[in-house]
mmCIF file of C-alpha atoms and ligand atoms in Angstrom:
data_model
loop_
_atom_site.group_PDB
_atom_site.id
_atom_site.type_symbol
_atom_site.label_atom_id
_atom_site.label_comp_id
_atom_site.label_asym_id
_atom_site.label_seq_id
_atom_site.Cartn_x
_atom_site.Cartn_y
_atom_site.Cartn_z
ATOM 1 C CA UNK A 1 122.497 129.443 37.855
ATOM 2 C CA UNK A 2 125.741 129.495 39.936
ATOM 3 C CA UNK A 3 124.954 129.309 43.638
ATOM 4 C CA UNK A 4 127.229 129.790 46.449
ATOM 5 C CA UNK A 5 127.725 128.867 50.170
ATOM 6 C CA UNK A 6 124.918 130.379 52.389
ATOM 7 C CA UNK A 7 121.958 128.286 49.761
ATOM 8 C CA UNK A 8 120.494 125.982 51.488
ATOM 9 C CA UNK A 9 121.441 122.274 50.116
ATOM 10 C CA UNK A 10 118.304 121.338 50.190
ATOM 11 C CA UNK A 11 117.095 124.024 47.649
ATOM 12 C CA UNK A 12 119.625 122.722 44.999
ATOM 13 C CA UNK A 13 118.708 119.577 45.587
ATOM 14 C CA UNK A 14 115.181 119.938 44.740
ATOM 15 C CA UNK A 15 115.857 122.857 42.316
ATOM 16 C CA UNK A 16 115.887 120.695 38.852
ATOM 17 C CA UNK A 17 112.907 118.150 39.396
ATOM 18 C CA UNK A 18 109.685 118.249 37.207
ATOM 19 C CA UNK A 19 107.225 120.627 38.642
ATOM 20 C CA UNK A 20 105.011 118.078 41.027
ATOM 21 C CA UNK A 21 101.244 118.259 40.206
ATOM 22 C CA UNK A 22 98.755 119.178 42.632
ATOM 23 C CA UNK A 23 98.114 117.168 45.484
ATOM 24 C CA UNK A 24 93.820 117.938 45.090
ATOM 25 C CA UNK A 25 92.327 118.632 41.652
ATOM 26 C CA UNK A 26 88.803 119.404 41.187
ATOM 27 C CA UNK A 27 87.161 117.594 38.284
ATOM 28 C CA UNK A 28 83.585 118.726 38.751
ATOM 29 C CA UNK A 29 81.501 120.518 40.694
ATOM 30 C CA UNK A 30 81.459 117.861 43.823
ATOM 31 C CA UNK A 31 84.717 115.371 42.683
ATOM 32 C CA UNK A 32 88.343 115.722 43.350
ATOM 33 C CA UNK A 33 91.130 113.339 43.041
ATOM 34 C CA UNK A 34 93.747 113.529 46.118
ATOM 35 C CA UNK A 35 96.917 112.489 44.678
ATOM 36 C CA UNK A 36 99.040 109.862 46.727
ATOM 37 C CA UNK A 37 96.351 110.095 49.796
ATOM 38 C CA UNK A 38 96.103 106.227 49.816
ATOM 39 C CA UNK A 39 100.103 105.325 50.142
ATOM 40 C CA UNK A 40 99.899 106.007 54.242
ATOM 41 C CA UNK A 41 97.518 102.868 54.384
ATOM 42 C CA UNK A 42 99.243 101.141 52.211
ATOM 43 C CA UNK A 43 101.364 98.840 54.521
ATOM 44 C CA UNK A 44 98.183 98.064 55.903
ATOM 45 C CA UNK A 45 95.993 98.053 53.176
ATOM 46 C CA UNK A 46 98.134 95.180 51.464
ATOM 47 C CA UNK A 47 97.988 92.378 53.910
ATOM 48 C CA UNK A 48 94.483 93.353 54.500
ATOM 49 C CA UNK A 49 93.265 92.780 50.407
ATOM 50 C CA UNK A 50 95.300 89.596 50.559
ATOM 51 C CA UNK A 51 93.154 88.402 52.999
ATOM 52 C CA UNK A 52 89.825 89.573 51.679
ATOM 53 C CA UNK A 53 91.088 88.078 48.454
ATOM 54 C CA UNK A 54 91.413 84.783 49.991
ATOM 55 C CA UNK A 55 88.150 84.539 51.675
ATOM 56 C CA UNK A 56 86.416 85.970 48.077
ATOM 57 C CA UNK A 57 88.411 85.284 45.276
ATOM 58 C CA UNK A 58 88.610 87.250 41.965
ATOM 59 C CA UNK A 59 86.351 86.137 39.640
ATOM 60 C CA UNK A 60 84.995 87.357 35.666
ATOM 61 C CA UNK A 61 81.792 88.260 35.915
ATOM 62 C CA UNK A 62 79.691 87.833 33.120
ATOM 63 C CA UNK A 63 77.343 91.017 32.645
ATOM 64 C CA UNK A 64 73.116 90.744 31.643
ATOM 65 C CA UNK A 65 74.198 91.225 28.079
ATOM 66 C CA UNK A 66 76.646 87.805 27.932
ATOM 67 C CA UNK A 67 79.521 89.573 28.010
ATOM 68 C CA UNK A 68 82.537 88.352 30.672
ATOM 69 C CA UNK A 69 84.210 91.333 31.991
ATOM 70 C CA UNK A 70 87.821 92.229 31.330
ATOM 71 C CA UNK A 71 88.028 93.346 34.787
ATOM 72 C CA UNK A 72 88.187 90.354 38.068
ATOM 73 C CA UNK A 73 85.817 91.366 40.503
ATOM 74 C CA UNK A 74 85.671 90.498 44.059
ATOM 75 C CA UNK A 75 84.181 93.029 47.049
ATOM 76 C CA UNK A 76 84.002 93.078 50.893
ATOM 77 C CA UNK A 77 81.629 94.665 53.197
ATOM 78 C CA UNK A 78 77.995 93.957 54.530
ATOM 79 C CA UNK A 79 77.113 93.943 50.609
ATOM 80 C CA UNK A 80 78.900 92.991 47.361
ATOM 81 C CA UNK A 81 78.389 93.656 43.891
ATOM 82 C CA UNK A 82 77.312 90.863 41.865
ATOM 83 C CA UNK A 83 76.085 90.298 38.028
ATOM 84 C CA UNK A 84 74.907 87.727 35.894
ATOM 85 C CA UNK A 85 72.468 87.202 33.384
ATOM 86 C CA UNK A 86 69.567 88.403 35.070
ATOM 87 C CA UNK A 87 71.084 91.907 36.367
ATOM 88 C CA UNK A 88 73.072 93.614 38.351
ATOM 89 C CA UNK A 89 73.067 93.307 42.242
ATOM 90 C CA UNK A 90 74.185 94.293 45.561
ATOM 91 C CA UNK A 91 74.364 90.740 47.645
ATOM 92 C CA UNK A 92 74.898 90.180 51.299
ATOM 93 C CA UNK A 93 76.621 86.617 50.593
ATOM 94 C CA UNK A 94 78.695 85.836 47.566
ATOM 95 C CA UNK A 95 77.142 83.565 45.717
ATOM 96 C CA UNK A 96 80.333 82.042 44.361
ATOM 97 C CA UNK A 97 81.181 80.506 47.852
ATOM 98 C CA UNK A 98 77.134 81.267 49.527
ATOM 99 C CA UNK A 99 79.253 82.448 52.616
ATOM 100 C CA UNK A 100 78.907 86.707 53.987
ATOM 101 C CA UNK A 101 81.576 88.723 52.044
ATOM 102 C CA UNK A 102 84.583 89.168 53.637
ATOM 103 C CA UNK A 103 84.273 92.489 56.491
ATOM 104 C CA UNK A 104 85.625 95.486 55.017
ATOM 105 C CA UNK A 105 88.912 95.861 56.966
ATOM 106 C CA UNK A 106 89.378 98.793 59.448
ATOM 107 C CA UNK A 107 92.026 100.326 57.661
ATOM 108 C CA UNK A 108 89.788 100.463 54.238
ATOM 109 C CA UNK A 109 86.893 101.881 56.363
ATOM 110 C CA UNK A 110 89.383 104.372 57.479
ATOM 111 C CA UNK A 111 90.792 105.550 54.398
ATOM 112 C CA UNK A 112 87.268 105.724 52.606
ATOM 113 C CA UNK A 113 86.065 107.785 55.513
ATOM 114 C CA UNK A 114 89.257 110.211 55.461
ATOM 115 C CA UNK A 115 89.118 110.656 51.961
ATOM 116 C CA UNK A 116 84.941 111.170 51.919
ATOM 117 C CA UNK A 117 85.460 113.989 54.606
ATOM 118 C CA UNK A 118 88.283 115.701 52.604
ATOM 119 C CA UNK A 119 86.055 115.867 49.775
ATOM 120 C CA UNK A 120 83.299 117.525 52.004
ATOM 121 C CA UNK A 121 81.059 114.205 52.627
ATOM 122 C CA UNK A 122 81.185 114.023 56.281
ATOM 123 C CA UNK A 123 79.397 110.690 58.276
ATOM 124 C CA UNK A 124 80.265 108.960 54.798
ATOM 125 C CA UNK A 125 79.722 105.038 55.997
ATOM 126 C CA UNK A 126 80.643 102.844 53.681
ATOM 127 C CA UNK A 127 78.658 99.417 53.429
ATOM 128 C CA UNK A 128 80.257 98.079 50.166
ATOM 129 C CA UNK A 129 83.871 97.626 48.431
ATOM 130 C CA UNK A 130 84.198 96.329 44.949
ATOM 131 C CA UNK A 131 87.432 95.570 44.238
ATOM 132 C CA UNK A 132 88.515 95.747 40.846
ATOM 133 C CA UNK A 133 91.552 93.986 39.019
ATOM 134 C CA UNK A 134 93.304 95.261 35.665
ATOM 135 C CA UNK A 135 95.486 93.352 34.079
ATOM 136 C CA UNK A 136 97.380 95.142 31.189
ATOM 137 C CA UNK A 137 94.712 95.101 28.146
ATOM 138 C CA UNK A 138 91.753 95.257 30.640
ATOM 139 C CA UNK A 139 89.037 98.334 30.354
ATOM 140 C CA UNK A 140 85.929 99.575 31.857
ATOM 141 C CA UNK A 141 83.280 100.521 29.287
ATOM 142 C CA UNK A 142 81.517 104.293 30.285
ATOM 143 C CA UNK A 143 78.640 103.598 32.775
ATOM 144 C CA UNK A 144 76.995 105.216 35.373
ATOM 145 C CA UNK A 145 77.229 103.678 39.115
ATOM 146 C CA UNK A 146 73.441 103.397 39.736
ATOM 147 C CA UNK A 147 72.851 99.780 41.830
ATOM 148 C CA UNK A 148 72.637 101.902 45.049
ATOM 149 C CA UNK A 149 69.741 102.468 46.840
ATOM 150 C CA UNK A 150 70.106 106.068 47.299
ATOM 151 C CA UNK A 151 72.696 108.771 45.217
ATOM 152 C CA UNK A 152 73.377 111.104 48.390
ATOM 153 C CA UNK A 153 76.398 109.637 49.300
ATOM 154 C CA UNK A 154 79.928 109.641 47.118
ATOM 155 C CA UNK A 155 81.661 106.478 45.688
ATOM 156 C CA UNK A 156 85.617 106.444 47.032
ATOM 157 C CA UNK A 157 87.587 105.349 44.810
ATOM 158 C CA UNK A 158 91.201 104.103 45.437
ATOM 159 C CA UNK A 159 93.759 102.861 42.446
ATOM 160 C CA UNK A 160 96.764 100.788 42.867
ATOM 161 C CA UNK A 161 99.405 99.491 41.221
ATOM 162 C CA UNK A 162 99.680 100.213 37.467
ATOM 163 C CA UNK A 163 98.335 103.255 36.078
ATOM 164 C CA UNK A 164 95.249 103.794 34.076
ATOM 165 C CA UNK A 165 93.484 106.532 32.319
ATOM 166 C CA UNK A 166 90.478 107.277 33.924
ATOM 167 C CA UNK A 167 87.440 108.980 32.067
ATOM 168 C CA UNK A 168 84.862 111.404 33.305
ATOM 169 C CA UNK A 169 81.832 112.096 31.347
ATOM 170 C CA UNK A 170 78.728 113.822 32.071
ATOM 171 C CA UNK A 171 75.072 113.069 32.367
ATOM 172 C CA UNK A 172 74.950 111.550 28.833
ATOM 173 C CA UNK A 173 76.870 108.486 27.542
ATOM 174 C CA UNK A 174 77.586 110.743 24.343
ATOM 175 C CA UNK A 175 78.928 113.626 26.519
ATOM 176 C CA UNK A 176 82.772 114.541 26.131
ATOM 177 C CA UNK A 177 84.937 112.877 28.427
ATOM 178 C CA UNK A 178 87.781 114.609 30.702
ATOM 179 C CA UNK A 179 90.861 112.219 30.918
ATOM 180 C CA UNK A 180 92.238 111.769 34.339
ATOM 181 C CA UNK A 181 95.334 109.661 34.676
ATOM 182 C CA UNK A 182 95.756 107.968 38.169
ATOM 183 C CA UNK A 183 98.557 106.428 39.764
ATOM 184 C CA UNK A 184 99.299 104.384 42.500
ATOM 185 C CA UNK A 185 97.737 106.101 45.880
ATOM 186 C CA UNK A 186 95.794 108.128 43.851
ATOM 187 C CA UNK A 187 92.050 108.688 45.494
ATOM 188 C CA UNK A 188 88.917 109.953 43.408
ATOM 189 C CA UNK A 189 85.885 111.243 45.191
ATOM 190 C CA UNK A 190 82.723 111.783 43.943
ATOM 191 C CA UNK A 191 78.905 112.514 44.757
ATOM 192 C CA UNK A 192 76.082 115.001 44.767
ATOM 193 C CA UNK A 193 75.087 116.588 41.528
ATOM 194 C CA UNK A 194 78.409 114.533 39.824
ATOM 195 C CA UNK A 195 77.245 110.789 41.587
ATOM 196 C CA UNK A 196 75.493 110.039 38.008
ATOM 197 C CA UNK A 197 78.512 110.737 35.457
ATOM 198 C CA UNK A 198 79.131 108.274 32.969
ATOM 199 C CA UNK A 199 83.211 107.287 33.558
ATOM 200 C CA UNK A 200 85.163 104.396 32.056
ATOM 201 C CA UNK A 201 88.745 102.816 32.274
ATOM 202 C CA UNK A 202 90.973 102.756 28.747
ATOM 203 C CA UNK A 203 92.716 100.008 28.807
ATOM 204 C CA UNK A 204 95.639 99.484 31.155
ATOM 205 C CA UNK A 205 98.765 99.386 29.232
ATOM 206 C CA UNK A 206 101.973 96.898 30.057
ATOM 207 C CA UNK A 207 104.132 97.543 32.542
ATOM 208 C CA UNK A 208 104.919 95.989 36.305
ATOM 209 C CA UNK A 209 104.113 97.823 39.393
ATOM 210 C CA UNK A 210 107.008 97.520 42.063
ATOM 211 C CA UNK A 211 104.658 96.375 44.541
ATOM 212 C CA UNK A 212 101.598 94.918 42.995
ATOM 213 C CA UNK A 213 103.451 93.678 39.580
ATOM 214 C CA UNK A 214 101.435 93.362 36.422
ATOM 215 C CA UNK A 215 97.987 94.777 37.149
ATOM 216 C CA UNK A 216 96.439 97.270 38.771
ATOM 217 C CA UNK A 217 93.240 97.540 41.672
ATOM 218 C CA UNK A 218 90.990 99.647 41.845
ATOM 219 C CA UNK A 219 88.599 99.721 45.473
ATOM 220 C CA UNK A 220 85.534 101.601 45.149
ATOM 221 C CA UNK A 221 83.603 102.299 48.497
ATOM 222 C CA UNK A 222 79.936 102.765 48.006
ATOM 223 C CA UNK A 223 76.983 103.121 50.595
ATOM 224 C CA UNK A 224 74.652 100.475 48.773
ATOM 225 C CA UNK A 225 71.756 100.287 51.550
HETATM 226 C C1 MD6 B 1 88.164 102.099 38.128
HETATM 227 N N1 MD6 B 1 86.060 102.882 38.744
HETATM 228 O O1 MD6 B 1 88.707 103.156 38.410
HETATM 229 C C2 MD6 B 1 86.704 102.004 37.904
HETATM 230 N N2 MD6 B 1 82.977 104.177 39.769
HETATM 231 O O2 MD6 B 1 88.774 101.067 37.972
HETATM 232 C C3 MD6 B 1 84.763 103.105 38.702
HETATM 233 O O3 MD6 B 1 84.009 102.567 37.949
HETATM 234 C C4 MD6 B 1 84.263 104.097 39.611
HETATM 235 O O4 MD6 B 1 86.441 104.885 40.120
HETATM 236 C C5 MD6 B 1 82.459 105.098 40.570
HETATM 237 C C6 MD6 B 1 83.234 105.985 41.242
HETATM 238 C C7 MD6 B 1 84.588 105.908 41.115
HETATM 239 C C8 MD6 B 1 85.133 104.955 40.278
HETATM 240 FE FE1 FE B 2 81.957 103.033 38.309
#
Protein backbone atom coordinates (compact mmCIF):
# COMPACT_ATOMS: atom_id res chain seq x y z
CA UNK A 1 0.00 0.00 0.00
CA UNK A 2 1.30 3.41 -1.24
CA UNK A 3 1.78 5.79 1.68
CA UNK A 4 2.48 9.37 1.56
CA UNK A 5 4.06 12.23 3.62
CA UNK A 6 2.08 12.89 6.90
CA UNK A 7 2.70 8.57 7.92
CA UNK A 8 4.65 8.38 10.49
CA UNK A 9 8.21 6.68 9.53
CA UNK A 10 8.09 4.72 12.15
CA UNK A 11 4.81 2.93 11.08
CA UNK A 12 6.44 1.86 7.71
CA UNK A 13 9.18 0.83 9.30
CA UNK A 14 7.59 -1.65 11.45
CA UNK A 15 4.71 -2.25 8.95
CA UNK A 16 6.22 -5.59 7.16
CA UNK A 17 7.73 -7.60 10.22
CA UNK A 18 6.27 -11.04 11.34
CA UNK A 19 3.48 -10.54 13.73
CA UNK A 20 5.51 -10.70 17.32
CA UNK A 21 4.01 -13.35 19.70
CA UNK A 22 2.72 -12.55 22.96
CA UNK A 23 4.83 -11.32 25.53
CA UNK A 24 2.67 -13.74 28.48
CA UNK A 25 1.03 -17.01 27.41
CA UNK A 26 -0.89 -19.07 29.71
CA UNK A 27 -0.16 -22.78 29.50
CA UNK A 28 -2.29 -24.03 32.36
CA UNK A 29 -4.34 -23.11 34.86
CA UNK A 30 -1.40 -21.54 37.26
CA UNK A 31 1.80 -21.41 34.45
CA UNK A 32 2.73 -18.79 32.00
CA UNK A 33 5.81 -18.25 30.06
CA UNK A 34 6.93 -14.36 29.90
CA UNK A 35 8.70 -14.06 26.74
CA UNK A 36 12.14 -12.13 26.79
CA UNK A 37 11.53 -11.16 30.71
CA UNK A 38 15.07 -12.49 31.55
CA UNK A 39 17.24 -10.32 28.82
CA UNK A 40 17.15 -7.04 31.38
CA UNK A 41 19.35 -9.22 33.82
CA UNK A 42 21.19 -10.49 31.44
CA UNK A 43 24.37 -8.26 31.60
CA UNK A 44 24.29 -9.18 35.04
CA UNK A 45 23.18 -12.50 35.05
CA UNK A 46 26.30 -13.55 32.82
CA UNK A 47 29.24 -12.61 34.90
CA UNK A 48 27.30 -13.77 37.81
CA UNK A 49 26.83 -17.79 36.33
CA UNK A 50 30.48 -17.55 35.38
CA UNK A 51 31.28 -17.21 38.73
CA UNK A 52 28.92 -19.70 40.30
CA UNK A 53 30.24 -21.97 37.59
CA UNK A 54 33.65 -21.63 38.83
CA UNK A 55 33.09 -22.19 42.42
CA UNK A 56 30.66 -25.49 41.31
CA UNK A 57 31.51 -26.78 38.17
CA UNK A 58 29.24 -28.62 35.66
CA UNK A 59 29.21 -32.01 36.16
CA UNK A 60 27.04 -35.45 34.56
CA UNK A 61 25.20 -36.74 37.04
CA UNK A 62 24.51 -40.19 37.02
CA UNK A 63 20.71 -40.85 38.01
CA UNK A 64 19.46 -44.04 40.70
CA UNK A 65 18.82 -46.05 37.60
CA UNK A 66 22.78 -45.89 36.19
CA UNK A 67 22.06 -43.70 33.72
CA UNK A 68 24.57 -40.36 33.23
CA UNK A 69 22.51 -37.49 32.26
CA UNK A 70 22.73 -35.74 28.91
CA UNK A 71 22.27 -32.59 30.69
CA UNK A 72 25.62 -30.90 33.08
CA UNK A 73 24.28 -30.00 36.23
CA UNK A 74 25.58 -27.59 38.67
CA UNK A 75 23.18 -25.31 41.24
CA UNK A 76 23.66 -22.41 43.73
CA UNK A 77 21.76 -21.43 46.71
CA UNK A 78 21.46 -22.62 50.45
CA UNK A 79 20.60 -26.14 48.73
CA UNK A 80 21.58 -27.98 45.51
CA UNK A 81 20.27 -30.74 43.67
CA UNK A 82 22.23 -33.77 43.72
CA UNK A 83 21.79 -37.60 42.40
CA UNK A 84 23.50 -40.70 42.43
CA UNK A 85 22.83 -44.15 42.86
CA UNK A 86 21.03 -44.06 45.93
CA UNK A 87 18.43 -41.13 44.98
CA UNK A 88 17.77 -37.96 44.38
CA UNK A 89 18.64 -35.05 46.82
CA UNK A 90 18.58 -31.55 47.83
CA UNK A 91 22.27 -30.95 49.56
CA UNK A 92 23.52 -28.00 51.49
CA UNK A 93 27.29 -28.72 50.31
CA UNK A 94 28.23 -30.17 46.98
CA UNK A 95 29.58 -33.16 47.42
CA UNK A 96 31.82 -32.94 44.38
CA UNK A 97 34.06 -30.24 46.12
CA UNK A 98 32.30 -30.93 50.15
CA UNK A 99 32.34 -27.00 50.21
CA UNK A 100 28.45 -24.80 50.62
CA UNK A 101 27.13 -24.21 47.03
CA UNK A 102 27.91 -21.19 45.61
CA UNK A 103 25.14 -18.11 47.05
CA UNK A 104 22.54 -17.57 44.61
CA UNK A 105 23.54 -14.14 43.21
CA UNK A 106 21.32 -11.04 43.89
CA UNK A 107 20.46 -10.49 40.49
CA UNK A 108 19.10 -14.33 40.10
CA UNK A 109 17.17 -13.83 43.40
CA UNK A 110 15.81 -10.82 41.75
CA UNK A 111 14.69 -12.06 38.58
CA UNK A 112 13.13 -15.33 40.17
CA UNK A 113 11.26 -13.10 42.54
CA UNK A 114 10.00 -10.63 39.64
CA UNK A 115 9.01 -13.28 37.53
CA UNK A 116 7.19 -15.44 40.64
CA UNK A 117 5.12 -12.20 41.43
CA UNK A 118 4.12 -11.66 37.74
CA UNK A 119 2.83 -15.03 37.69
CA UNK A 120 0.73 -14.29 40.91
CA UNK A 121 3.21 -16.08 43.57
CA UNK A 122 3.98 -13.24 45.75
CA UNK A 123 6.82 -13.71 48.91
CA UNK A 124 8.19 -16.47 46.39
CA UNK A 125 11.87 -17.07 48.19
CA UNK A 126 13.87 -19.04 46.42
CA UNK A 127 16.40 -21.40 48.36
CA UNK A 128 17.67 -23.47 45.35
CA UNK A 129 18.99 -22.97 41.57
CA UNK A 130 19.79 -25.89 39.39
CA UNK A 131 21.42 -24.90 36.59
CA UNK A 132 21.09 -26.88 33.64
CA UNK A 133 23.44 -27.18 30.46
CA UNK A 134 22.30 -28.42 26.84
CA UNK A 135 24.55 -29.04 24.50
CA UNK A 136 23.04 -29.68 20.97
CA UNK A 137 21.77 -33.52 21.16
CA UNK A 138 21.05 -33.16 24.95
CA UNK A 139 17.26 -33.92 26.37
CA UNK A 140 15.33 -34.07 29.48
CA UNK A 141 13.22 -37.22 29.79
CA UNK A 142 9.27 -36.24 31.14
CA UNK A 143 9.38 -36.11 35.01
CA UNK A 144 7.73 -34.49 37.60
CA UNK A 145 9.80 -31.94 39.98
CA UNK A 146 8.95 -33.63 43.33
CA UNK A 147 12.46 -33.46 45.67
CA UNK A 148 10.89 -30.42 47.46
CA UNK A 149 9.70 -30.45 50.70
CA UNK A 150 6.52 -28.77 50.10
CA UNK A 151 4.51 -28.11 46.38
CA UNK A 152 3.02 -24.55 47.41
CA UNK A 153 5.50 -22.65 45.88
CA UNK A 154 6.29 -22.40 41.82
CA UNK A 155 9.59 -23.54 40.13
CA UNK A 156 11.09 -20.34 37.90
CA UNK A 157 12.41 -21.32 35.20
CA UNK A 158 14.83 -19.24 33.00
CA UNK A 159 16.36 -20.54 29.40
CA UNK A 160 19.32 -19.21 27.68
CA UNK A 161 21.13 -19.44 24.84
CA UNK A 162 19.98 -21.97 22.21
CA UNK A 163 16.50 -22.84 21.89
CA UNK A 164 14.70 -25.91 22.95
CA UNK A 165 11.31 -27.39 22.78
CA UNK A 166 9.90 -27.56 25.97
CA UNK A 167 7.05 -30.14 26.89
CA UNK A 168 4.15 -29.84 29.24
CA UNK A 169 2.23 -32.80 30.26
CA UNK A 170 -0.26 -33.41 32.82
CA UNK A 171 -0.69 -35.42 35.95
CA UNK A 172 0.16 -38.70 34.12
CA UNK A 173 3.45 -39.61 32.35
CA UNK A 174 1.09 -40.99 29.46
CA UNK A 175 -0.85 -37.66 29.29
CA UNK A 176 -0.54 -35.57 25.93
CA UNK A 177 2.06 -33.12 25.94
CA UNK A 178 1.69 -29.25 24.86
CA UNK A 179 4.94 -28.14 23.01
CA UNK A 180 6.32 -24.87 24.12
CA UNK A 181 9.33 -23.57 22.29
CA UNK A 182 11.58 -21.16 24.38
CA UNK A 183 14.15 -18.86 23.46
CA UNK A 184 16.71 -16.98 24.90
CA UNK A 185 15.12 -14.68 27.90
CA UNK A 186 12.29 -16.68 27.82
CA UNK A 187 10.82 -17.29 31.62
CA UNK A 188 8.32 -20.24 32.55
CA UNK A 189 6.41 -20.12 35.77
CA UNK A 190 4.71 -22.65 37.36
CA UNK A 191 2.92 -23.89 40.68
CA UNK A 192 -0.30 -24.66 42.46
CA UNK A 193 -2.59 -27.22 40.98
CA UNK A 194 0.13 -27.35 37.70
CA UNK A 195 3.53 -27.80 40.30
CA UNK A 196 3.13 -31.77 39.58
CA UNK A 197 3.06 -31.87 35.57
CA UNK A 198 5.19 -34.23 33.97
CA UNK A 199 7.51 -31.84 31.35
CA UNK A 200 10.61 -32.83 29.40
CA UNK A 201 13.27 -31.19 27.03
CA UNK A 202 13.51 -32.72 23.15
CA UNK A 203 16.64 -32.57 22.30
CA UNK A 204 18.42 -29.31 21.57
CA UNK A 205 19.22 -29.11 17.99
CA UNK A 206 22.70 -27.49 16.44
CA UNK A 207 23.16 -24.18 16.19
CA UNK A 208 25.43 -21.31 18.15
CA UNK A 209 23.93 -18.79 20.36
CA UNK A 210 25.54 -15.23 19.82
CA UNK A 211 26.23 -14.95 23.34
CA UNK A 212 26.38 -18.29 25.00
CA UNK A 213 27.62 -20.30 21.67
CA UNK A 214 26.79 -23.96 21.34
CA UNK A 215 24.48 -24.85 24.22
CA UNK A 216 21.89 -23.66 26.00
CA UNK A 217 21.05 -23.09 30.20
CA UNK A 218 18.39 -23.53 31.70
CA UNK A 219 18.10 -22.01 35.76
CA UNK A 220 15.31 -23.35 37.61
CA UNK A 221 14.54 -21.60 41.04
CA UNK A 222 12.86 -23.85 43.49
CA UNK A 223 11.97 -23.36 47.30
CA UNK A 224 13.43 -26.88 48.42
CA UNK A 225 13.09 -26.37 52.39
C1 LIG B 1 14.63 -27.20 31.19
N1 LIG B 1 13.32 -27.63 33.06
O1 LIG B 1 13.86 -26.35 30.77
C2 LIG B 1 14.22 -28.20 32.20
N2 LIG B 1 11.27 -28.12 35.86
O2 LIG B 1 15.77 -27.30 30.79
C3 LIG B 1 12.69 -28.30 34.00
O3 LIG B 1 12.84 -29.47 34.21
C4 LIG B 1 11.74 -27.56 34.78
O4 LIG B 1 11.77 -25.73 33.28
C5 LIG B 1 10.37 -27.50 36.60
C6 LIG B 1 9.89 -26.28 36.26
C7 LIG B 1 10.37 -25.65 35.15
C8 LIG B 1 11.31 -26.30 34.38
FE1 LIG C 1 11.80 -30.17 35.94
Amino acid sequence: MQRKGTTPATFDLFADEAPQPPAVEQIGPQSYVFRGFALPFIERVLPALESVLSQAPFRHMVTPGGHTMSVALSSCGSFGWTTDRSGYQYTPTNPQTGEPWPALPEVFRELAIAAAEMAGFVDFIPDACLINRYIPGAKMTLHQDKDERGYQWPVVSVSLGLPAMFLFGGHQRSDKTQRVPLFHGDVVVWGGVDRLRFHGVMPVREGSHPQLGEQRINFTFRKAR
